[in-house]
Amino acid sequence: MKTPLSDSALDQLFRAAHTAHGFGPEPVTNETLHALHDLLKWGPTSFNCQPARFVFIRSAGAKERLKPALSPGNVAQTMAAPVTVIVASDSRFFELLPAQFPAYDAKPLYENNATLARDTAFRNGSLQGAYLILAARALGLDCGPMSGFDAASVDAEFFPGGRFRSNFLVNIGTADPTKFFPRGPRLAFSEAAHIL
Amino acid sequence: MKTPLSDSALDQLFRAAHTAHGFGPEPVTNETLHALHDLLKWGPTSFNCQPARFVFIRSAGAKERLKPALSPGNVAQTMAAPVTVIVASDSRFFELLPAQFPAYDAKPLYENNATLARDTAFRNGSLQGAYLILAARALGLDCGPMSGFDAASVDAEFFPGGRFRSNFLVNIGTADPTKFFPRGPRLAFSEAAHIL
């Protein structure tokens, strides 16, 4: 067993991390977005299928395109975030499997089973969204994930054609700690887990 | 912006982490399972809904109950793993929202919308499964996540009653590096991301 990460690293990733609802002025550079992808891309997915797609929205023009789809409570924090990520999924991820998983021909498994393909894109695209959140924290950024938006509107605006579908949004930047909400309770081990 | 984690921490979490397909003899103690939950529980979920449930299977008897549901290629590694986690979701997670998110009455949103409830349990239960994978790596463990199993059989065996539904499985322990597969390629930034 490898050495556990330091307490300060565990705090930064999990214990002291807080969902951001407001952001300071520090920008998130393109170099940081590339560094973020260079970490999160290593997270495991079924048959290395990597269905997630990431649209990093920074410009005022692109923010305005996103704005009408946001739930009212998410508008101000999203307009103020240095970057908002649309975490989307490729509904035809299986077309890339021959290159991404050359050891076994997994493409027909999904190509011929729409339910399995949809569930696999949703499950693994969500895993990759969580990898993004934790990779961002590992790089020192704060995150504000949101599912309060009209997915059909986002898809019509950003993914015409129907192949890519939005899953959730994540604001990233440096949090303004005065905008944190009180931390919610968490289920105890005995409520959420069993050992058999 | 906080300081990024050290290169060795980023390697352990992402860059050098490898899916385990075989395990050494080191046990995973109950204390480690509690430490794992004490980290992953802090990961963010919509309205703090925390739909994931974790069944940590260690005993030979419980492994035998799981075995018939596994895809043939996953049997040997799962029987050899110190612990196999069933990552499941609570389909009625919204019943806990009044306690878990006291600031706003979000329960009716889900109680009256079966599609939204199902998608929210799937999305957030998957996020929490990814938090488990990365928390295990942060503690020095290796993971072998799998979706090759018959979910209906696992649910009938471990979750009779229908409220809880299996999502995916994760073997955890200390990897036998001789059983690693060659690392798959990853999509480049230009294939998986855009900056707008």
CSV table of C-alpha atoms in Angstrom, one decimal:
chain,number,residue,atom,x,y,z
A,1,MET,CA,0.0,0.0,0.0
A,2,LYS,CA,1.3,3.4,-1.0
A,3,THR,CA,1.7,6.2,1.5
A,4,PRO,CA,-1.5,8.2,2.1
A,5,LEU,CA,-1.4,11.8,0.9
A,6,SER,CA,-0.6,14.5,3.5
A,7,ASP,CA,-3.4,15.8,5.8
A,8,SER,CA,-3.2,19.1,4.0
A,9,ALA,CA,-3.7,17.4,0.6
A,10,LEU,CA,-6.7,15.4,2.0
A,11,ASP,CA,-8.1,18.7,3.3
A,12,GLN,CA,-7.7,20.5,0.0
A,13,LEU,CA,-9.4,17.6,-1.9
A,14,PHE,CA,-12.1,16.6,0.5
A,15,ARG,CA,-12.3,17.7,4.1
A,16,ALA,CA,-11.9,21.5,3.8
A,17,ALA,CA,-13.2,21.9,0.2
A,18,HIS,CA,-16.3,24.0,-0.2
A,19,THR,CA,-18.7,24.5,-3.1
A,20,ALA,CA,-18.0,28.0,-4.5
A,21,HIS,CA,-21.0,30.4,-4.9
A,22,GLY,CA,-18.9,33.5,-5.7
A,23,PHE,CA,-15.4,34.1,-7.0
A,24,GLY,CA,-12.5,36.4,-6.6
A,25,PRO,CA,-10.9,38.2,-9.5
A,26,GLU,CA,-8.0,35.7,-10.2
A,27,PRO,CA,-8.3,34.5,-13.8
A,28,VAL,CA,-8.1,30.8,-14.9
A,29,THR,CA,-5.6,30.7,-17.7
A,30,ASN,CA,-5.7,28.5,-20.8
A,31,GLU,CA,-2.6,26.8,-19.4
A,32,THR,CA,-4.5,25.9,-16.2
A,33,LEU,CA,-7.4,24.5,-18.3
A,34,HIS,CA,-4.9,22.3,-20.2
A,35,ALA,CA,-3.2,21.2,-16.9
A,36,LEU,CA,-6.7,20.4,-15.6
A,37,HIS,CA,-7.5,18.2,-18.6
A,38,ASP,CA,-4.0,16.6,-18.4
A,39,LEU,CA,-4.9,15.3,-14.9
A,40,LEU,CA,-8.6,14.4,-15.2
A,41,LYS,CA,-8.1,12.5,-18.5
A,42,TRP,CA,-6.3,9.7,-16.6
A,43,GLY,CA,-9.3,8.8,-14.5
A,44,PRO,CA,-10.7,5.3,-15.3
A,45,THR,CA,-13.7,4.7,-17.6
A,46,SER,CA,-15.3,1.5,-18.8
A,47,PHE,CA,-13.3,0.1,-21.7
A,48,ASN,CA,-11.4,3.4,-21.6
A,49,CYS,CA,-14.5,4.9,-23.3
A,50,GLN,CA,-13.9,8.5,-22.1
A,51,PRO,CA,-17.4,9.8,-23.1
A,52,ALA,CA,-17.1,13.2,-21.4
A,53,ARG,CA,-16.6,16.4,-23.4
A,54,PHE,CA,-15.7,19.7,-21.7
A,55,VAL,CA,-16.7,23.1,-23.0
A,56,PHE,CA,-14.8,25.8,-21.0
A,57,ILE,CA,-16.8,29.0,-21.2
A,58,ARG,CA,-14.9,32.1,-20.4
A,59,SER,CA,-15.8,34.9,-22.9
A,60,ALA,CA,-18.7,37.3,-22.2
A,61,GLY,CA,-20.3,36.3,-25.4
A,62,ALA,CA,-20.4,32.6,-24.6
A,63,LYS,CA,-21.6,33.3,-21.1
A,64,GLU,CA,-24.5,35.2,-22.6
A,65,ARG,CA,-25.4,32.2,-24.7
A,66,LEU,CA,-25.5,30.1,-21.5
A,67,LYS,CA,-27.4,32.5,-19.3
A,68,PRO,CA,-31.0,31.9,-20.5
A,69,ALA,CA,-30.6,28.2,-19.7
A,70,LEU,CA,-29.6,28.7,-16.1
A,71,SER,CA,-31.9,28.4,-13.1
A,72,PRO,CA,-32.4,31.8,-11.6
A,73,GLY,CA,-30.4,31.0,-8.5
A,74,ASN,CA,-27.4,30.0,-10.6
A,75,VAL,CA,-27.2,33.1,-12.8
A,76,ALA,CA,-25.2,35.5,-10.7
A,77,GLN,CA,-22.5,33.0,-9.6
A,78,THR,CA,-22.1,31.7,-13.2
A,79,MET,CA,-21.8,35.1,-14.7
A,80,ALA,CA,-19.2,35.9,-12.1
A,81,ALA,CA,-17.1,32.7,-12.4
A,82,PRO,CA,-13.8,33.0,-14.3
A,83,VAL,CA,-14.8,29.8,-16.2
A,84,THR,CA,-17.9,27.7,-16.4
A,85,VAL,CA,-17.5,24.2,-17.7
A,86,ILE,CA,-20.3,22.4,-19.5
A,87,VAL,CA,-19.6,18.7,-18.8
A,88,ALA,CA,-21.2,16.9,-21.7
A,89,SER,CA,-21.2,13.3,-23.0
A,90,ASP,CA,-20.7,11.9,-26.5
A,91,SER,CA,-23.7,9.7,-27.1
A,92,ARG,CA,-21.7,7.9,-29.9
A,93,PHE,CA,-18.5,7.4,-27.7
A,94,PHE,CA,-18.4,3.8,-29.0
A,95,GLU,CA,-17.2,4.9,-32.4
A,96,LEU,CA,-13.9,5.8,-30.8
A,97,LEU,CA,-13.5,2.5,-29.0
A,98,PRO,CA,-11.4,0.7,-31.7
A,99,ALA,CA,-8.7,3.4,-31.2
A,100,GLN,CA,-9.2,3.9,-27.4
A,101,PHE,CA,-9.4,0.2,-26.4
A,102,PRO,CA,-7.6,-1.7,-29.2
A,103,ALA,CA,-7.3,-4.9,-27.1
A,104,TYR,CA,-11.0,-5.9,-27.5
A,105,ASP,CA,-13.7,-5.0,-30.0
A,106,ALA,CA,-16.2,-3.5,-27.5
A,107,LYS,CA,-17.9,-1.2,-30.1
A,108,PRO,CA,-20.7,-3.7,-31.0
A,109,LEU,CA,-21.7,-4.1,-27.3
A,110,TYR,CA,-22.8,-0.5,-27.4
A,111,GLU,CA,-23.7,0.1,-31.0
A,112,ASN,CA,-26.4,-2.6,-30.8
A,113,ASN,CA,-27.8,-1.7,-27.4
A,114,ALA,CA,-29.1,1.8,-27.0
A,115,THR,CA,-29.9,1.5,-23.3
A,116,LEU,CA,-26.4,0.2,-22.4
A,117,ALA,CA,-24.9,3.0,-24.5
A,118,ARG,CA,-27.0,5.7,-22.9
A,119,ASP,CA,-26.3,4.4,-19.4
A,120,THR,CA,-22.5,4.0,-20.1
A,121,ALA,CA,-22.3,7.5,-21.4
A,122,PHE,CA,-24.2,8.9,-18.4
A,123,ARG,CA,-22.3,6.8,-15.8
A,124,ASN,CA,-18.8,7.4,-17.2
A,125,GLY,CA,-19.4,11.0,-18.2
A,126,SER,CA,-20.4,11.6,-14.6
A,127,LEU,CA,-17.3,9.9,-13.3
A,128,GLN,CA,-15.2,12.1,-15.5
A,129,GLY,CA,-17.1,15.2,-14.2
A,130,ALA,CA,-16.1,14.2,-10.7
A,131,TYR,CA,-12.5,13.7,-11.9
A,132,LEU,CA,-12.7,17.3,-13.2
A,133,ILE,CA,-13.9,18.6,-9.8
A,134,LEU,CA,-11.2,16.8,-7.8
A,135,ALA,CA,-8.4,17.6,-10.4
A,136,ALA,CA,-9.4,21.3,-10.2
A,137,ARG,CA,-9.1,21.1,-6.4
A,138,ALA,CA,-5.8,19.3,-6.7
A,139,LEU,CA,-4.6,22.3,-8.8
A,140,GLY,CA,-5.7,24.8,-6.1
A,141,LEU,CA,-9.0,25.8,-7.8
A,142,ASP,CA,-12.4,25.9,-6.3
A,143,CYS,CA,-15.5,24.5,-7.9
A,144,GLY,CA,-19.2,25.2,-8.0
A,145,PRO,CA,-21.0,22.2,-9.7
A,146,MET,CA,-24.6,22.8,-10.7
A,147,SER,CA,-27.4,20.7,-12.3
A,148,GLY,CA,-29.9,23.6,-12.1
A,149,PHE,CA,-30.2,24.5,-15.8
A,150,ASP,CA,-32.3,23.6,-18.8
A,151,ALA,CA,-30.3,20.8,-20.5
A,152,ALA,CA,-32.4,20.9,-23.7
A,153,SER,CA,-31.6,24.6,-24.2
A,154,VAL,CA,-27.9,24.2,-23.5
A,155,ASP,CA,-27.8,21.3,-26.0
A,156,ALA,CA,-29.7,23.3,-28.7
A,157,GLU,CA,-27.3,26.3,-28.2
A,158,PHE,CA,-24.0,24.5,-27.8
A,159,PHE,CA,-24.4,21.0,-29.3
A,160,PRO,CA,-26.8,21.3,-32.3
A,161,GLY,CA,-26.9,17.9,-34.1
A,162,GLY,CA,-27.8,15.9,-31.1
A,163,ARG,CA,-24.6,13.8,-30.7
A,164,PHE,CA,-23.4,15.6,-27.5
A,165,ARG,CA,-25.6,16.1,-24.5
A,166,SER,CA,-25.0,18.3,-21.5
A,167,ASN,CA,-24.8,16.5,-18.1
A,168,PHE,CA,-23.9,19.2,-15.5
A,169,LEU,CA,-22.1,22.5,-15.1
A,170,VAL,CA,-19.1,23.5,-13.0
A,171,ASN,CA,-18.0,27.0,-12.2
A,172,ILE,CA,-14.3,27.1,-11.5
A,173,GLY,CA,-12.0,29.8,-10.1
A,174,THR,CA,-10.9,31.1,-6.7
A,175,ALA,CA,-13.8,31.1,-4.3
A,176,ASP,CA,-14.9,34.2,-2.5
A,177,PRO,CA,-15.2,32.6,1.0
A,178,THR,CA,-17.8,35.2,2.1
A,179,LYS,CA,-20.2,33.5,-0.3
A,180,PHE,CA,-19.9,30.0,1.1
A,181,PHE,CA,-23.1,28.5,2.3
A,182,PRO,CA,-23.1,26.7,5.7
A,183,ARG,CA,-21.8,23.2,5.2
A,184,GLY,CA,-24.5,20.6,4.9
A,185,PRO,CA,-24.5,17.5,7.1
A,186,ARG,CA,-23.2,14.2,5.7
A,187,LEU,CA,-24.6,10.7,6.1
A,188,ALA,CA,-22.7,8.6,8.7
A,189,PHE,CA,-21.0,5.4,7.7
A,190,SER,CA,-23.8,3.5,9.4
A,191,GLU,CA,-26.4,5.2,7.2
A,192,ALA,CA,-24.5,5.0,3.9
A,193,ALA,CA,-22.4,1.8,4.1
A,194,HIS,CA,-22.3,-1.8,5.2
A,195,ILE,CA,-19.4,-4.2,5.5
A,196,LEU,CA,-20.3,-7.8,4.6
B,1,MET,CA,-5.7,30.2,-5.7
B,2,LYS,CA,-4.5,27.6,-3.3
B,3,THR,CA,-1.1,25.8,-3.9
B,4,PRO,CA,-1.4,22.8,-6.2
B,5,LEU,CA,-0.7,19.5,-4.7
B,6,SER,CA,2.8,18.1,-5.0
B,7,ASP,CA,3.8,16.2,-8.2
B,8,SER,CA,3.9,13.0,-6.3
B,9,ALA,CA,0.3,13.5,-5.0
B,10,LEU,CA,-0.9,14.3,-8.6
B,11,ASP,CA,0.9,11.1,-9.8
B,12,GLN,CA,-0.7,9.0,-7.1
B,13,LEU,CA,-4.2,10.4,-7.8
B,14,PHE,CA,-4.1,10.6,-11.6
B,15,ARG,CA,-1.0,10.3,-13.7
B,16,ALA,CA,0.6,7.1,-12.3
B,17,ALA,CA,-2.6,5.5,-11.0
B,18,HIS,CA,-3.4,2.2,-12.8
B,19,THR,CA,-6.6,0.1,-12.7
B,20,ALA,CA,-5.8,-3.0,-10.6
B,21,HIS,CA,-6.6,-6.4,-12.1
B,22,GLY,CA,-4.9,-8.4,-9.4
B,23,PHE,CA,-4.0,-7.8,-5.8
B,24,GLY,CA,-1.3,-8.5,-3.2
B,25,PRO,CA,-2.0,-10.0,0.2
B,26,GLU,CA,-2.2,-6.8,2.2
B,27,PRO,CA,-5.7,-6.6,3.9
B,28,VAL,CA,-8.0,-3.6,3.8
B,29,THR,CA,-9.0,-3.1,7.4
B,30,ASN,CA,-12.4,-1.8,8.7
B,31,GLU,CA,-10.5,1.3,9.9
B,32,THR,CA,-9.4,2.0,6.3
B,33,LEU,CA,-13.0,1.6,5.1
B,34,HIS,CA,-14.2,4.1,7.6
B,35,ALA,CA,-11.3,6.5,6.7
B,36,LEU,CA,-12.3,6.0,3.0
B,37,HIS,CA,-15.9,7.0,3.8
B,38,ASP,CA,-14.8,9.9,6.0
B,39,LEU,CA,-13.1,11.4,2.9
B,40,LEU,CA,-15.5,10.6,0.0
B,41,LYS,CA,-18.5,11.8,2.0
B,42,TRP,CA,-17.4,15.4,1.6
B,43,GLY,CA,-17.6,15.4,-2.2
B,44,PRO,CA,-20.4,17.6,-3.5
B,45,THR,CA,-23.8,16.4,-4.6
B,46,SER,CA,-26.9,18.2,-5.9
B,47,PHE,CA,-28.8,19.7,-2.8
B,48,ASN,CA,-26.4,17.6,-0.7
B,49,CYS,CA,-28.5,14.6,-1.8
B,50,GLN,CA,-25.8,11.9,-1.3
B,51,PRO,CA,-27.7,9.1,-3.0
B,52,ALA,CA,-24.8,6.6,-3.1
B,53,ARG,CA,-24.7,3.6,-0.8
B,54,PHE,CA,-21.6,1.4,-0.4
B,55,VAL,CA,-21.6,-2.3,0.3
B,56,PHE,CA,-18.1,-3.3,1.2
B,57,ILE,CA,-17.8,-7.1,0.5
B,58,ARG,CA,-14.9,-8.8,2.2
B,59,SER,CA,-16.1,-12.2,3.6
B,60,ALA,CA,-15.9,-15.3,1.5
B,61,GLY,CA,-19.6,-15.9,2.0
B,62,ALA,CA,-20.6,-12.5,0.6
B,63,LYS,CA,-18.1,-12.8,-2.3
B,64,GLU,CA,-19.8,-16.1,-3.2
B,65,ARG,CA,-23.2,-14.3,-3.3
B,66,LEU,CA,-21.7,-11.8,-5.7
B,67,LYS,CA,-19.8,-14.2,-7.9
B,68,PRO,CA,-22.7,-15.5,-10.1
B,69,ALA,CA,-23.5,-11.9,-11.2
B,70,LEU,CA,-20.0,-11.1,-12.4
B,71,SER,CA,-19.0,-11.1,-16.1
B,72,PRO,CA,-16.6,-14.1,-16.6
B,73,GLY,CA,-13.6,-11.8,-17.1
B,74,ASN,CA,-14.2,-10.1,-13.8
B,75,VAL,CA,-14.5,-13.2,-11.6
B,76,ALA,CA,-10.9,-14.0,-10.7
B,77,GLN,CA,-9.9,-10.4,-9.9
B,78,THR,CA,-13.0,-9.9,-7.8
B,79,MET,CA,-12.5,-13.1,-5.8
B,80,ALA,CA,-8.9,-12.1,-5.2
B,81,ALA,CA,-9.6,-8.5,-4.1
B,82,PRO,CA,-9.4,-7.8,-0.4
B,83,VAL,CA,-12.6,-5.8,-0.7
B,84,THR,CA,-15.2,-5.3,-3.5
B,85,VAL,CA,-17.5,-2.3,-3.2
B,86,ILE,CA,-21.0,-2.3,-4.6
B,87,VAL,CA,-21.6,1.3,-5.4
B,88,ALA,CA,-25.4,1.6,-5.3
B,89,SER,CA,-27.9,4.4,-5.3
B,90,ASP,CA,-30.9,5.1,-3.1
B,91,SER,CA,-33.8,5.6,-5.5
B,92,ARG,CA,-35.7,7.4,-2.7
B,93,PHE,CA,-32.8,9.7,-1.7
B,94,PHE,CA,-35.2,12.7,-1.6
B,95,GLU,CA,-36.8,11.4,1.6
B,96,LEU,CA,-33.6,12.4,3.4
B,97,LEU,CA,-33.4,15.9,1.9
B,98,PRO,CA,-35.3,17.7,4.7
B,99,ALA,CA,-32.5,16.6,7.0
B,100,GLN,CA,-29.6,16.8,4.5
B,101,PHE,CA,-30.5,20.2,3.0
B,102,PRO,CA,-32.6,22.1,5.6
B,103,ALA,CA,-32.2,25.5,3.8
B,104,TYR,CA,-34.7,24.7,1.1
B,105,ASP,CA,-37.5,22.1,0.6
B,106,ALA,CA,-36.1,20.3,-2.4
B,107,LYS,CA,-38.0,17.0,-1.7
B,108,PRO,CA,-41.1,17.8,-3.8
B,109,LEU,CA,-38.9,18.5,-6.9
B,110,TYR,CA,-37.9,14.9,-7.0
B,111,GLU,CA,-40.9,13.2,-5.3
B,112,ASN,CA,-43.1,14.5,-8.1
B,113,ASN,CA,-40.8,13.9,-11.0
B,114,ALA,CA,-39.6,10.3,-11.5
B,115,THR,CA,-37.3,11.0,-14.4
B,116,LEU,CA,-35.5,13.8,-12.5
B,117,ALA,CA,-35.2,11.6,-9.5
B,118,ARG,CA,-33.8,8.7,-11.5
B,119,ASP,CA,-31.3,10.9,-13.3
B,120,THR,CA,-30.3,12.7,-10.1
B,121,ALA,CA,-29.6,9.4,-8.3
B,122,PHE,CA,-27.6,8.1,-11.3
B,123,ARG,CA,-25.6,11.3,-11.8
B,124,ASN,CA,-24.8,12.0,-8.2
B,125,GLY,CA,-24.4,8.3,-7.2
B,126,SER,CA,-21.8,8.1,-10.0
B,127,LEU,CA,-20.0,11.2,-8.9
B,128,GLN,CA,-19.8,9.7,-5.4
B,129,GLY,CA,-18.4,6.5,-6.9
B,130,ALA,CA,-15.6,8.6,-8.5
B,131,TYR,CA,-15.0,10.3,-5.2
B,132,LEU,CA,-14.6,6.8,-3.7
B,133,ILE,CA,-12.0,5.9,-6.4
B,134,LEU,CA,-10.0,9.0,-5.8
B,135,ALA,CA,-10.3,8.9,-2.0
B,136,ALA,CA,-9.0,5.3,-2.1
B,137,ARG,CA,-6.0,6.4,-4.2
B,138,ALA,CA,-5.4,9.3,-1.8
B,139,LEU,CA,-5.2,6.8,1.0
B,140,GLY,CA,-2.7,4.7,-0.9
B,141,LEU,CA,-5.0,2.0,-2.2
B,142,ASP,CA,-5.5,0.8,-5.7
B,143,CYS,CA,-8.9,0.4,-7.4
B,144,GLY,CA,-10.3,-1.8,-10.1
B,145,PRO,CA,-13.7,-0.3,-11.1
B,146,MET,CA,-16.0,-2.6,-13.1
B,147,SER,CA,-19.4,-2.3,-14.8
B,148,GLY,CA,-19.3,-5.9,-16.2
B,149,PHE,CA,-21.9,-7.6,-14.0
B,150,ASP,CA,-25.6,-8.3,-14.0
B,151,ALA,CA,-27.1,-5.5,-12.0
B,152,ALA,CA,-30.5,-7.1,-11.7
B,153,SER,CA,-29.0,-10.2,-10.1
B,154,VAL,CA,-26.9,-8.1,-7.7
B,155,ASP,CA,-30.0,-6.1,-6.8
B,156,ALA,CA,-32.1,-9.2,-6.2
B,157,GLU,CA,-29.3,-10.7,-4.0
B,158,PHE,CA,-28.2,-7.6,-2.0
B,159,PHE,CA,-31.0,-5.1,-2.3
B,160,PRO,CA,-34.4,-7.0,-2.2
B,161,GLY,CA,-37.2,-4.5,-2.0
B,162,GLY,CA,-36.2,-2.4,-4.9
B,163,ARG,CA,-35.2,0.9,-3.2
B,164,PHE,CA,-31.5,0.5,-3.7
B,165,ARG,CA,-29.9,-0.2,-7.1
B,166,SER,CA,-26.4,-1.2,-8.0
B,167,ASN,CA,-24.4,1.2,-10.2
B,168,PHE,CA,-20.9,-0.2,-10.5
B,169,LEU,CA,-18.4,-2.3,-8.6
B,170,VAL,CA,-14.9,-1.4,-7.4
B,171,ASN,CA,-12.2,-3.8,-6.2
B,172,ILE,CA,-9.9,-2.2,-3.7
B,173,GLY,CA,-6.6,-3.3,-2.2
B,174,THR,CA,-2.9,-3.1,-3.1
B,175,ALA,CA,-2.4,-3.9,-6.8
B,176,ASP,CA,-0.2,-6.7,-8.1
B,177,PRO,CA,1.6,-4.7,-10.7
B,178,THR,CA,2.4,-7.8,-12.8
B,179,LYS,CA,-1.4,-7.8,-13.6
B,180,PHE,CA,-1.6,-4.3,-14.9
B,181,PHE,CA,-2.9,-4.0,-18.5
B,182,PRO,CA,-1.0,-1.8,-20.9
B,183,ARG,CA,-2.2,1.8,-20.4
B,184,GLY,CA,-4.9,2.9,-22.9
B,185,PRO,CA,-4.5,6.1,-24.9
B,186,ARG,CA,-6.3,9.2,-23.8
B,187,LEU,CA,-8.2,11.7,-25.9
B,188,ALA,CA,-6.2,14.9,-26.5
B,189,PHE,CA,-7.5,18.3,-25.2
B,190,SER,CA,-8.4,19.2,-28.8
B,191,GLU,CA,-10.5,16.0,-29.1
B,192,ALA,CA,-12.3,16.3,-25.7
B,193,ALA,CA,-12.5,20.0,-24.9
B,194,HIS,CA,-13.1,23.5,-26.3
B,195,ILE,CA,-12.5,26.9,-24.9
B,196,LEU,CA,-15.2,29.5,-25.8
